[in-house]
GROMACS .gro file of C-alpha atoms in nm:
model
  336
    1UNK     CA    1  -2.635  -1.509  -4.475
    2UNK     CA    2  -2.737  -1.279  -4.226
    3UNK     CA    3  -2.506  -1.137  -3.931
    4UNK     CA    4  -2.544  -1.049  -3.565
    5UNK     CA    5  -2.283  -0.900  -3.342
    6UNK     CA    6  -2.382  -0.918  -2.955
    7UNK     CA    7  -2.265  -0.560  -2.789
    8UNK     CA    8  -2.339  -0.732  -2.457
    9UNK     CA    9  -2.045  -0.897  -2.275
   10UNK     CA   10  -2.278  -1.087  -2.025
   11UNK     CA   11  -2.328  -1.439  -2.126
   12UNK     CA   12  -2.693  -1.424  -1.996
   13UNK     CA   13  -2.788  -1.153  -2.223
   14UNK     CA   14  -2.659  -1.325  -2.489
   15UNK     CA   15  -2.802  -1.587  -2.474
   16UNK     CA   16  -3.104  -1.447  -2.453
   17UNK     CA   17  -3.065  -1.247  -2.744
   18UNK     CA   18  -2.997  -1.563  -2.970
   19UNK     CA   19  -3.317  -1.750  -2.825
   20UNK     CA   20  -3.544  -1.461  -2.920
   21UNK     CA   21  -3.392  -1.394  -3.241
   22UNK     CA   22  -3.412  -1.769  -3.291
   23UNK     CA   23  -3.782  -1.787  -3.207
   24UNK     CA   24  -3.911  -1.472  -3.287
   25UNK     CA   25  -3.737  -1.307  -3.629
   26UNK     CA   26  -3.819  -1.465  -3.929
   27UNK     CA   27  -3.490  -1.466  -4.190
   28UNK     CA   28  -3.447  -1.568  -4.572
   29UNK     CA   29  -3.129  -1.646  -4.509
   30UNK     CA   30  -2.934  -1.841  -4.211
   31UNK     CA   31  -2.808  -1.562  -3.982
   32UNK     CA   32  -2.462  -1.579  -3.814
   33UNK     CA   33  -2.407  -1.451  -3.423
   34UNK     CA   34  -2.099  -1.361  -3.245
   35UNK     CA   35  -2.078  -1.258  -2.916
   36UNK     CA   36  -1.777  -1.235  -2.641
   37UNK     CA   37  -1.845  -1.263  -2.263
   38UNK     CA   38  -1.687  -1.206  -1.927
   39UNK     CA   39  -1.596  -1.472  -1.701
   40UNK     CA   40  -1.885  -1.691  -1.720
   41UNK     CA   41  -1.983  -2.097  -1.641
   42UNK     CA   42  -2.260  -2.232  -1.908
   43UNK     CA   43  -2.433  -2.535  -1.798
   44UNK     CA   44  -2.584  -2.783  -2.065
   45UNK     CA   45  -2.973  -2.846  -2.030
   46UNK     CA   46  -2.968  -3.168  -1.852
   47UNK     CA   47  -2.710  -3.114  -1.627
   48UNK     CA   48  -2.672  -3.033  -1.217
   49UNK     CA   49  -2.552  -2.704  -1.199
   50UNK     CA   50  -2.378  -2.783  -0.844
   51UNK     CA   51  -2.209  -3.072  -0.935
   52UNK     CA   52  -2.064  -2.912  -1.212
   53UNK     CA   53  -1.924  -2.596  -1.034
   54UNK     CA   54  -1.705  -2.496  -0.728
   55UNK     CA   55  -1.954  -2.282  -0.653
   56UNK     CA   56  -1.713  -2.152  -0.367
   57UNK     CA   57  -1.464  -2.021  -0.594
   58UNK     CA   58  -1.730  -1.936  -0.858
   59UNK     CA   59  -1.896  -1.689  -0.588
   60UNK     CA   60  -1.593  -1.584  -0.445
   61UNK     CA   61  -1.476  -1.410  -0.799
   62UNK     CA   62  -1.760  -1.325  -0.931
   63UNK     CA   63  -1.810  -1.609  -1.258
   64UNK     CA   64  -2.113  -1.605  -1.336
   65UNK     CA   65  -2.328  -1.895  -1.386
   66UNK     CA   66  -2.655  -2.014  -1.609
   67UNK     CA   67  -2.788  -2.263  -1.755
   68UNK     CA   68  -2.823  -2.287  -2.163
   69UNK     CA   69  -3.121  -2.443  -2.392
   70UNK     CA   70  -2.861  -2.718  -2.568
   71UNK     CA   71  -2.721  -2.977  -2.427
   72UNK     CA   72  -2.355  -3.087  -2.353
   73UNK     CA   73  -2.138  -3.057  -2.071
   74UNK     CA   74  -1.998  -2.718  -1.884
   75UNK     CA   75  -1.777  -2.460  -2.004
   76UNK     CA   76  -1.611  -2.176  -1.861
   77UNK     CA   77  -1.547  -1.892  -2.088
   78UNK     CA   78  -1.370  -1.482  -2.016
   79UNK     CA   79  -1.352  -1.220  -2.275
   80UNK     CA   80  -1.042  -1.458  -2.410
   81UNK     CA   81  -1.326  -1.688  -2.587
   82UNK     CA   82  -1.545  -1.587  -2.888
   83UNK     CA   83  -1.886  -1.785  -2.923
   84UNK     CA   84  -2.030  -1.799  -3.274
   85UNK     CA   85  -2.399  -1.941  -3.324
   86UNK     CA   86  -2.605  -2.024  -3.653
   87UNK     CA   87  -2.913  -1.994  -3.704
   88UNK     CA   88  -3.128  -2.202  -3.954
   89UNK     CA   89  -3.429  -2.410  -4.070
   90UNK     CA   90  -3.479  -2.716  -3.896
   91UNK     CA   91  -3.510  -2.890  -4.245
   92UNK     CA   92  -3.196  -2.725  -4.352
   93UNK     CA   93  -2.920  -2.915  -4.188
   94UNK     CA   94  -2.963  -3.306  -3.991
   95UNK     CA   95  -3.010  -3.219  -3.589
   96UNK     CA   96  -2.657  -3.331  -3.430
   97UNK     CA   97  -2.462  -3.306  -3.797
   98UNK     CA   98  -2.189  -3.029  -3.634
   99UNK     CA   99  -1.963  -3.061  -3.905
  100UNK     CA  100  -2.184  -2.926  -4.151
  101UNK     CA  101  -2.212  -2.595  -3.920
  102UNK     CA  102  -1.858  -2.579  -3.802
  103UNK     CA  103  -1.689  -2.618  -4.179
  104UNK     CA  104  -1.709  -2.289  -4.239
  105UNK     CA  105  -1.563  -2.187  -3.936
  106UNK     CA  106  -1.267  -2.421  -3.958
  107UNK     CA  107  -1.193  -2.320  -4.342
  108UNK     CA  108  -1.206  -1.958  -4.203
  109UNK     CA  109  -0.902  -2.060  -3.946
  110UNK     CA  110  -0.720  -2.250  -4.189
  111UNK     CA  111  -0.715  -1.993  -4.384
  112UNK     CA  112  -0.550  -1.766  -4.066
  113UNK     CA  113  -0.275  -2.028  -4.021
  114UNK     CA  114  -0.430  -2.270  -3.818
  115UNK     CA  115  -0.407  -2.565  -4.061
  116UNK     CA  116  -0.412  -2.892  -3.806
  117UNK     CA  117  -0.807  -2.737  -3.685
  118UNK     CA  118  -1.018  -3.024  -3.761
  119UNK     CA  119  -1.347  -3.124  -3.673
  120UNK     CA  120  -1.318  -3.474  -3.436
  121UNK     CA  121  -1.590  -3.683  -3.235
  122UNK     CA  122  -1.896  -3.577  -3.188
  123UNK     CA  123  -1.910  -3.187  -3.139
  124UNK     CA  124  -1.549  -3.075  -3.101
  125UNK     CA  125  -1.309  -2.889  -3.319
  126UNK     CA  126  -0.958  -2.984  -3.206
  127UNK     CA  127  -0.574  -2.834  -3.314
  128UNK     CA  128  -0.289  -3.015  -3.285
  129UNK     CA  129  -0.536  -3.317  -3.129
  130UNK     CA  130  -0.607  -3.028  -2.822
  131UNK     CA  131  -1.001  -2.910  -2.820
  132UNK     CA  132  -1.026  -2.541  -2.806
  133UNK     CA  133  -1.381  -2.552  -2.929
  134UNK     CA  134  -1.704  -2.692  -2.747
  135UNK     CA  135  -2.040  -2.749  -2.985
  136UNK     CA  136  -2.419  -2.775  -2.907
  137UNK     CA  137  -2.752  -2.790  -3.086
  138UNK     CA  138  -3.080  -2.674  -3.021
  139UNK     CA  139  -3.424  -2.734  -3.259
  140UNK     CA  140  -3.761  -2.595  -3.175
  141UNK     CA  141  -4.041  -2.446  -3.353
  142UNK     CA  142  -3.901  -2.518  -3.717
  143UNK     CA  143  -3.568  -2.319  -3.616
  144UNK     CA  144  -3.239  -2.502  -3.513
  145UNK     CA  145  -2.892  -2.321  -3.380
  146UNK     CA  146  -2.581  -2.475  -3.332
  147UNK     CA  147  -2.333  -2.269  -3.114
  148UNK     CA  148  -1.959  -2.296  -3.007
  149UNK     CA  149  -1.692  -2.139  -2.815
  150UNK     CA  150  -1.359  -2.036  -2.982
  151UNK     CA  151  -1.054  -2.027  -2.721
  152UNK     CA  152  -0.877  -1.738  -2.852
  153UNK     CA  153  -0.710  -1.615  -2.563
  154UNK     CA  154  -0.855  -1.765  -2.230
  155UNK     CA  155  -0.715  -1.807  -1.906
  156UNK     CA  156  -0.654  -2.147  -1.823
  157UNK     CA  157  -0.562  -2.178  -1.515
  158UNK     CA  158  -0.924  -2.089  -1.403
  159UNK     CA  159  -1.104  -2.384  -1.574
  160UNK     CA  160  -0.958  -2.661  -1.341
  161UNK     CA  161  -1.077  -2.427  -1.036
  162UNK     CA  162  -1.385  -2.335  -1.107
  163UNK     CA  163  -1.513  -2.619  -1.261
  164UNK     CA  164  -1.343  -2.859  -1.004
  165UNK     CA  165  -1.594  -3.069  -0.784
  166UNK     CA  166  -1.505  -3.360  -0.556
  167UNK     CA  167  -1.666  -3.663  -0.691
  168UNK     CA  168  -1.769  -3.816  -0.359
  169UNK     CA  169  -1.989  -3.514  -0.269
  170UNK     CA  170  -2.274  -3.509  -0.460
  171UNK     CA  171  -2.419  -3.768  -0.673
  172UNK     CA  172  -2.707  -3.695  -0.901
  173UNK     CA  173  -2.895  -3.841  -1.203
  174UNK     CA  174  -2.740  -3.524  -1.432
  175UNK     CA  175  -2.531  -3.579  -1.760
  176UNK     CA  176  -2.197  -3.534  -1.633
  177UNK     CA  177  -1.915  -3.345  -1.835
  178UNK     CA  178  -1.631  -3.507  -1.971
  179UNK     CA  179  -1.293  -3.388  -1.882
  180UNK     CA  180  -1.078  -3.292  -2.212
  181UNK     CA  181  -0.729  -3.154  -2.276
  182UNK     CA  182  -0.798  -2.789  -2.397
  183UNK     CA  183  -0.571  -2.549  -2.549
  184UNK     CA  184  -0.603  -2.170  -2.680
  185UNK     CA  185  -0.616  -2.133  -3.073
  186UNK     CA  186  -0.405  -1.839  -3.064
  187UNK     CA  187  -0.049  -1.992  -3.081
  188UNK     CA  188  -0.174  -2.182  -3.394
  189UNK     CA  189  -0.234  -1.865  -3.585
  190UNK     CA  190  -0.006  -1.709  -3.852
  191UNK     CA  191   0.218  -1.415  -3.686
  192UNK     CA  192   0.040  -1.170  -3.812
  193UNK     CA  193  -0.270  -1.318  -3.662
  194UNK     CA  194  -0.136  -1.383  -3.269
  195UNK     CA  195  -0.208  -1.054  -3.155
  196UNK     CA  196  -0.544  -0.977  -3.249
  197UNK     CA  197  -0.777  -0.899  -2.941
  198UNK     CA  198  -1.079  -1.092  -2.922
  199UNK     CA  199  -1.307  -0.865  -3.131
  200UNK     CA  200  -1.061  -0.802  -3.399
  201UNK     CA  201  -1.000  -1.211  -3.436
  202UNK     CA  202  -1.397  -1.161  -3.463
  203UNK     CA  203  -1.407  -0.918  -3.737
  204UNK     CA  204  -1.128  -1.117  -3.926
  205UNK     CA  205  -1.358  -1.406  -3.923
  206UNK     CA  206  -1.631  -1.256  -4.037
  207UNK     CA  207  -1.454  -1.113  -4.297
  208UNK     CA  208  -1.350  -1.452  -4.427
  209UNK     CA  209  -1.635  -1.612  -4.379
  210UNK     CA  210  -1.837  -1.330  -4.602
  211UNK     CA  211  -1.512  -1.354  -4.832
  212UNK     CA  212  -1.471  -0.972  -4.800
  213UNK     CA  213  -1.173  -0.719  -4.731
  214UNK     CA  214  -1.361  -0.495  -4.580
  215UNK     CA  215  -1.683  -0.489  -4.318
  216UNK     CA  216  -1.820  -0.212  -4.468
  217UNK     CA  217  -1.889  -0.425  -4.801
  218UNK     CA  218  -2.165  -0.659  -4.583
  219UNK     CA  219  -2.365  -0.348  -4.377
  220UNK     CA  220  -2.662  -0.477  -4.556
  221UNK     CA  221  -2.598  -0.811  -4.443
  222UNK     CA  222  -2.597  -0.730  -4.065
  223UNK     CA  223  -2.926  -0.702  -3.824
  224UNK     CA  224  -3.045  -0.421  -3.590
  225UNK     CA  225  -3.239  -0.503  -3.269
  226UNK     CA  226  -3.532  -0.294  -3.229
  227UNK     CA  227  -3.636  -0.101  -2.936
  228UNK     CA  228  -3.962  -0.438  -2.939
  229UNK     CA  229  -3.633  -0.659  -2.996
  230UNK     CA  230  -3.478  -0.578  -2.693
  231UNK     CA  231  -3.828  -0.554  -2.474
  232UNK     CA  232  -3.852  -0.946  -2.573
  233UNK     CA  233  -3.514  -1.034  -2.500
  234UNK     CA  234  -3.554  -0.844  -2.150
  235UNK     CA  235  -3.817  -1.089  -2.070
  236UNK     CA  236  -3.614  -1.379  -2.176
  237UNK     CA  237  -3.338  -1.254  -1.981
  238UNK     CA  238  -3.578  -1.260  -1.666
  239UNK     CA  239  -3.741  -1.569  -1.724
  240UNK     CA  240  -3.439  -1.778  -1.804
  241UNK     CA  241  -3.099  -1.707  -1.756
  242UNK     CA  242  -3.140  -1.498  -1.503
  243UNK     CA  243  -3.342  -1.682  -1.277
  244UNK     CA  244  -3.237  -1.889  -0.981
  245UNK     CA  245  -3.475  -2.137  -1.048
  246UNK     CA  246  -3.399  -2.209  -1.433
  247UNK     CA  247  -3.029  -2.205  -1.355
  248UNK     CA  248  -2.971  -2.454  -1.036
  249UNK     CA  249  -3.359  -2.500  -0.990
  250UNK     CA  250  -3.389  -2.690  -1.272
  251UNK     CA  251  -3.119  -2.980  -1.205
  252UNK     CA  252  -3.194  -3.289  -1.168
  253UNK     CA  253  -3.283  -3.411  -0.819
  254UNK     CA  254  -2.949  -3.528  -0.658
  255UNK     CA  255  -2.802  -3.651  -0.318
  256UNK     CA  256  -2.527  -3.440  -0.112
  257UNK     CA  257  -2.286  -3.603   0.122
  258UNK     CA  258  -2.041  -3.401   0.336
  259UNK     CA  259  -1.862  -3.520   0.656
  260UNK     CA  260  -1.620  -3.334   0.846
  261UNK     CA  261  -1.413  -3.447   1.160
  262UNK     CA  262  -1.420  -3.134   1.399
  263UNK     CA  263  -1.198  -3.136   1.794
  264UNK     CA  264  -1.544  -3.197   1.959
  265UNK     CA  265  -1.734  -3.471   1.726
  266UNK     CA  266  -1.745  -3.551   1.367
  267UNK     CA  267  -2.065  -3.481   1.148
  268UNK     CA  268  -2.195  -3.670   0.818
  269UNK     CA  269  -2.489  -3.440   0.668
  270UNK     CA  270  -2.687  -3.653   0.406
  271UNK     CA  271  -2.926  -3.378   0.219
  272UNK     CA  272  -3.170  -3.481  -0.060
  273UNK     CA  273  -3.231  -3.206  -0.300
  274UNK     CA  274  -3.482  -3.146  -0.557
  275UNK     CA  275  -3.553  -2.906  -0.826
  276UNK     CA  276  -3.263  -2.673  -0.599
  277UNK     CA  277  -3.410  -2.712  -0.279
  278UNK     CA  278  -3.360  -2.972   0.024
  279UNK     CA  279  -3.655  -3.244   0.091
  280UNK     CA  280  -3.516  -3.465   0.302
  281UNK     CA  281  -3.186  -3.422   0.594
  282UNK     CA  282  -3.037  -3.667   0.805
  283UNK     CA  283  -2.763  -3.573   1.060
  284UNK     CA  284  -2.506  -3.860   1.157
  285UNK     CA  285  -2.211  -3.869   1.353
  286UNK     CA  286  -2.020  -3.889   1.728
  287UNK     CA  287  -2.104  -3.539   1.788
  288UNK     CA  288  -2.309  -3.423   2.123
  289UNK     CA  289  -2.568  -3.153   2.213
  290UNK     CA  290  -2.875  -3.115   2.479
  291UNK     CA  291  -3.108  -3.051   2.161
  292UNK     CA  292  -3.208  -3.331   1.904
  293UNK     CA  293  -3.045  -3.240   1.503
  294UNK     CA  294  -3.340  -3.350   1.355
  295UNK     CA  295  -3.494  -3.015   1.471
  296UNK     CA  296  -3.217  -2.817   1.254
  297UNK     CA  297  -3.285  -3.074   0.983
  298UNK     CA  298  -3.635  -2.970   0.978
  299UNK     CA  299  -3.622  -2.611   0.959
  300UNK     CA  300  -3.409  -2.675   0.647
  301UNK     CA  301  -3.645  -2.881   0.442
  302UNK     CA  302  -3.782  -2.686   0.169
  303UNK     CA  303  -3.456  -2.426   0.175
  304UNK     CA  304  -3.259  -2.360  -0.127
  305UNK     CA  305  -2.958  -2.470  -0.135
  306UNK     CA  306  -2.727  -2.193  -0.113
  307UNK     CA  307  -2.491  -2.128   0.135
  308UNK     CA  308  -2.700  -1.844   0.234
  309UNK     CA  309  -3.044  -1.957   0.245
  310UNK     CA  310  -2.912  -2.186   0.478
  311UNK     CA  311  -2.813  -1.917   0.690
  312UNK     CA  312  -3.106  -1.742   0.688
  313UNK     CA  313  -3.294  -2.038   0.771
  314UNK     CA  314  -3.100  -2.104   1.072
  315UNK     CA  315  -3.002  -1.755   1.161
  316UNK     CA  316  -3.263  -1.761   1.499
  317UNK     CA  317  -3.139  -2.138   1.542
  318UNK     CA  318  -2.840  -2.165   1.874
  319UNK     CA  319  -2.658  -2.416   1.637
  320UNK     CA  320  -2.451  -2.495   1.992
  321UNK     CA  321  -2.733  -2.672   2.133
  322UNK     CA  322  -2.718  -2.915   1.866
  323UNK     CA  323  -2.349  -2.959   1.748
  324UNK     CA  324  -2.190  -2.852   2.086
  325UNK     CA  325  -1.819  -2.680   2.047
  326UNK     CA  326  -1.881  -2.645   1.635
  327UNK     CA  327  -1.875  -2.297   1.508
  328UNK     CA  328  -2.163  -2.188   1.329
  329UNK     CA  329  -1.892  -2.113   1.030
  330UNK     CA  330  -1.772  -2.437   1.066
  331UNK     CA  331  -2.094  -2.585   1.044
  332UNK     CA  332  -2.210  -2.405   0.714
  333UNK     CA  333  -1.838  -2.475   0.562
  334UNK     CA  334  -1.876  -2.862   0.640
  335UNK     CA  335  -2.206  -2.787   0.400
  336UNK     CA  336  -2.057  -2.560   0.154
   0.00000   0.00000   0.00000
């Protein structure tokens, strides 16, 4: 087995890296990647990026967000969280068979302390009957990887905030994420495991998994990205995870209703959205103004939507003359 150990902590980068190494590095062996990322939201393949995040709180510190090849449900990770991914032949292991990826992982943390980890359902690795670890697969081109997140260390209290949407305001055809009781691994460690940082709890795994006492013993074993390596993963980083329209563009078409009672008139907004942007909006609601809505709803067909493409679309737009005595903030907070 091979090795790869991501020096990037941006989640988009990495996982970039592993699709190019996946598609475009030919190994003898299954290789093994590792990599650790800031505060981050990962989106499964088929799912609606906006119904899955409070994109308000996401913007307002500075998570960021893409969308991954696998599929599953969302998962917010910091530098508390190390992901490991292998890397095989398609004929190698069964597509969806998790447990025969995972096992070494979980033998590696039994032998750290954590001896309730088990493997449970269909992609989860559980302690104590909590899930600290989230799995996915991916196949193409004769290649397969299956990657997960380890909860080391992560902070908590962020997950029910940012990934914390209303259910009555936006409805789409996407695969929803199940809600699960999550813990951090950490407390489940022997002692003198509980206060490794996140890369050190990375270099002890490797080590166990390579049955080795020291790293030095498995240079040969690890892979260097060329200066062609990182030219393809550039482009991969552009094209993909990266890019507006592969992250929320690429969501299934959905429906958005907001309504919001204001002193001078209530308004129910009813936006159709597809492939990110709006094709259809309908204005409702007691509200008054000299100037008919459907002339705002117009000039935002065709828009993004994101708070601020919205904003630019209507920044020329006397927003008074159709919702009379409603602030333009209000207005694009009802939305957003």
């Amino acid at each position: 087995m091979y090795y790869y150990v991501m020096k990037s902590n941006d989640i988009r980068r990495n996982l970039a890296t592993e699709q190019y190494l996946m598609n475009e590095i030919k190994f003898d062996e299954p290789l093994l990647l590792f990599y650790i990322e800031g505060p981050c939201i990962i989106v499964g393949r088929n799912q609606n990026t906006l119904e899955e995040i409070n994109k308000k709180y996401v913007d307002e510190h500075g998570i960021v967000v893409t969308r991954r090849l696998s599929g599953g449900g969302a998962v917010y990770q910091d530098l508390g969280n190390l992901c490991f991914s292998f890397v095989v032949d398609s004929d190698s292991e069964e597509f969806g068979d998790f447990k025969s990826f995972v096992q070494p992982i979980v033998d590696a943390l039994h032998d750290m302390g954590a001896k309730s980890v088990e493997v449970s359902g269909r992609n989860d690795i559980l302690v104590d009957g909590k899930k600290f670890s989230g799995n996915a697969m991916y196949t193409k081109g004769g290649k397969t990887f299956s990657h997960g997140t380890l909860m080391l260390d992560v902070d908590l209290s962020v997950i029910p905030k940012a990934l914390d949407v209303p259910e009555d305001k936006i409805k789409s055809k996407g695969i929803k994420s199940v809600s699960s009781r999550v813990t951090n691994l950490k407390p489940y460690l022997s002692p003198k495991y509980q206060d490794l940082t996140t890369p050190e709890f990375r270099d002890r795994l490797l080590k166990e998994l390579f049955h080795v006492d020291d790293l030095d013993q498995i240079k040969d074993k690890e892979y260097h990205l060329t200066d062609d390596d990182q030219k393809g993963i550039d482009k991969i980083f552009d094209d993909y995870y990266n890019n507006w329209d592969w992250v929320y563009g690429n969501s299934p078409e959905f429906t958005v209703k907001k309504r919001q009672h204001f002193t001078n008139g209530t308004i129910d907004a009813r936006l159709q959205v597809d492939d990110g942007k709006v094709s259809n909006v309908k204005f409702f609601g007691d509200y008054f103004g000299p100037q008919d809505s459907t002339e705002v709803a117009d000039k935002l067909k065709g828009v993004r939507f994101e708070r601020k493409d919205f904003e630019d679309a209507l920044k020329d737009v006397d927003l008074n003359q159709y919702f009379t005595g409603i602030s333009r903030d209000d207005f694009f907070d009802m939305l957003f």
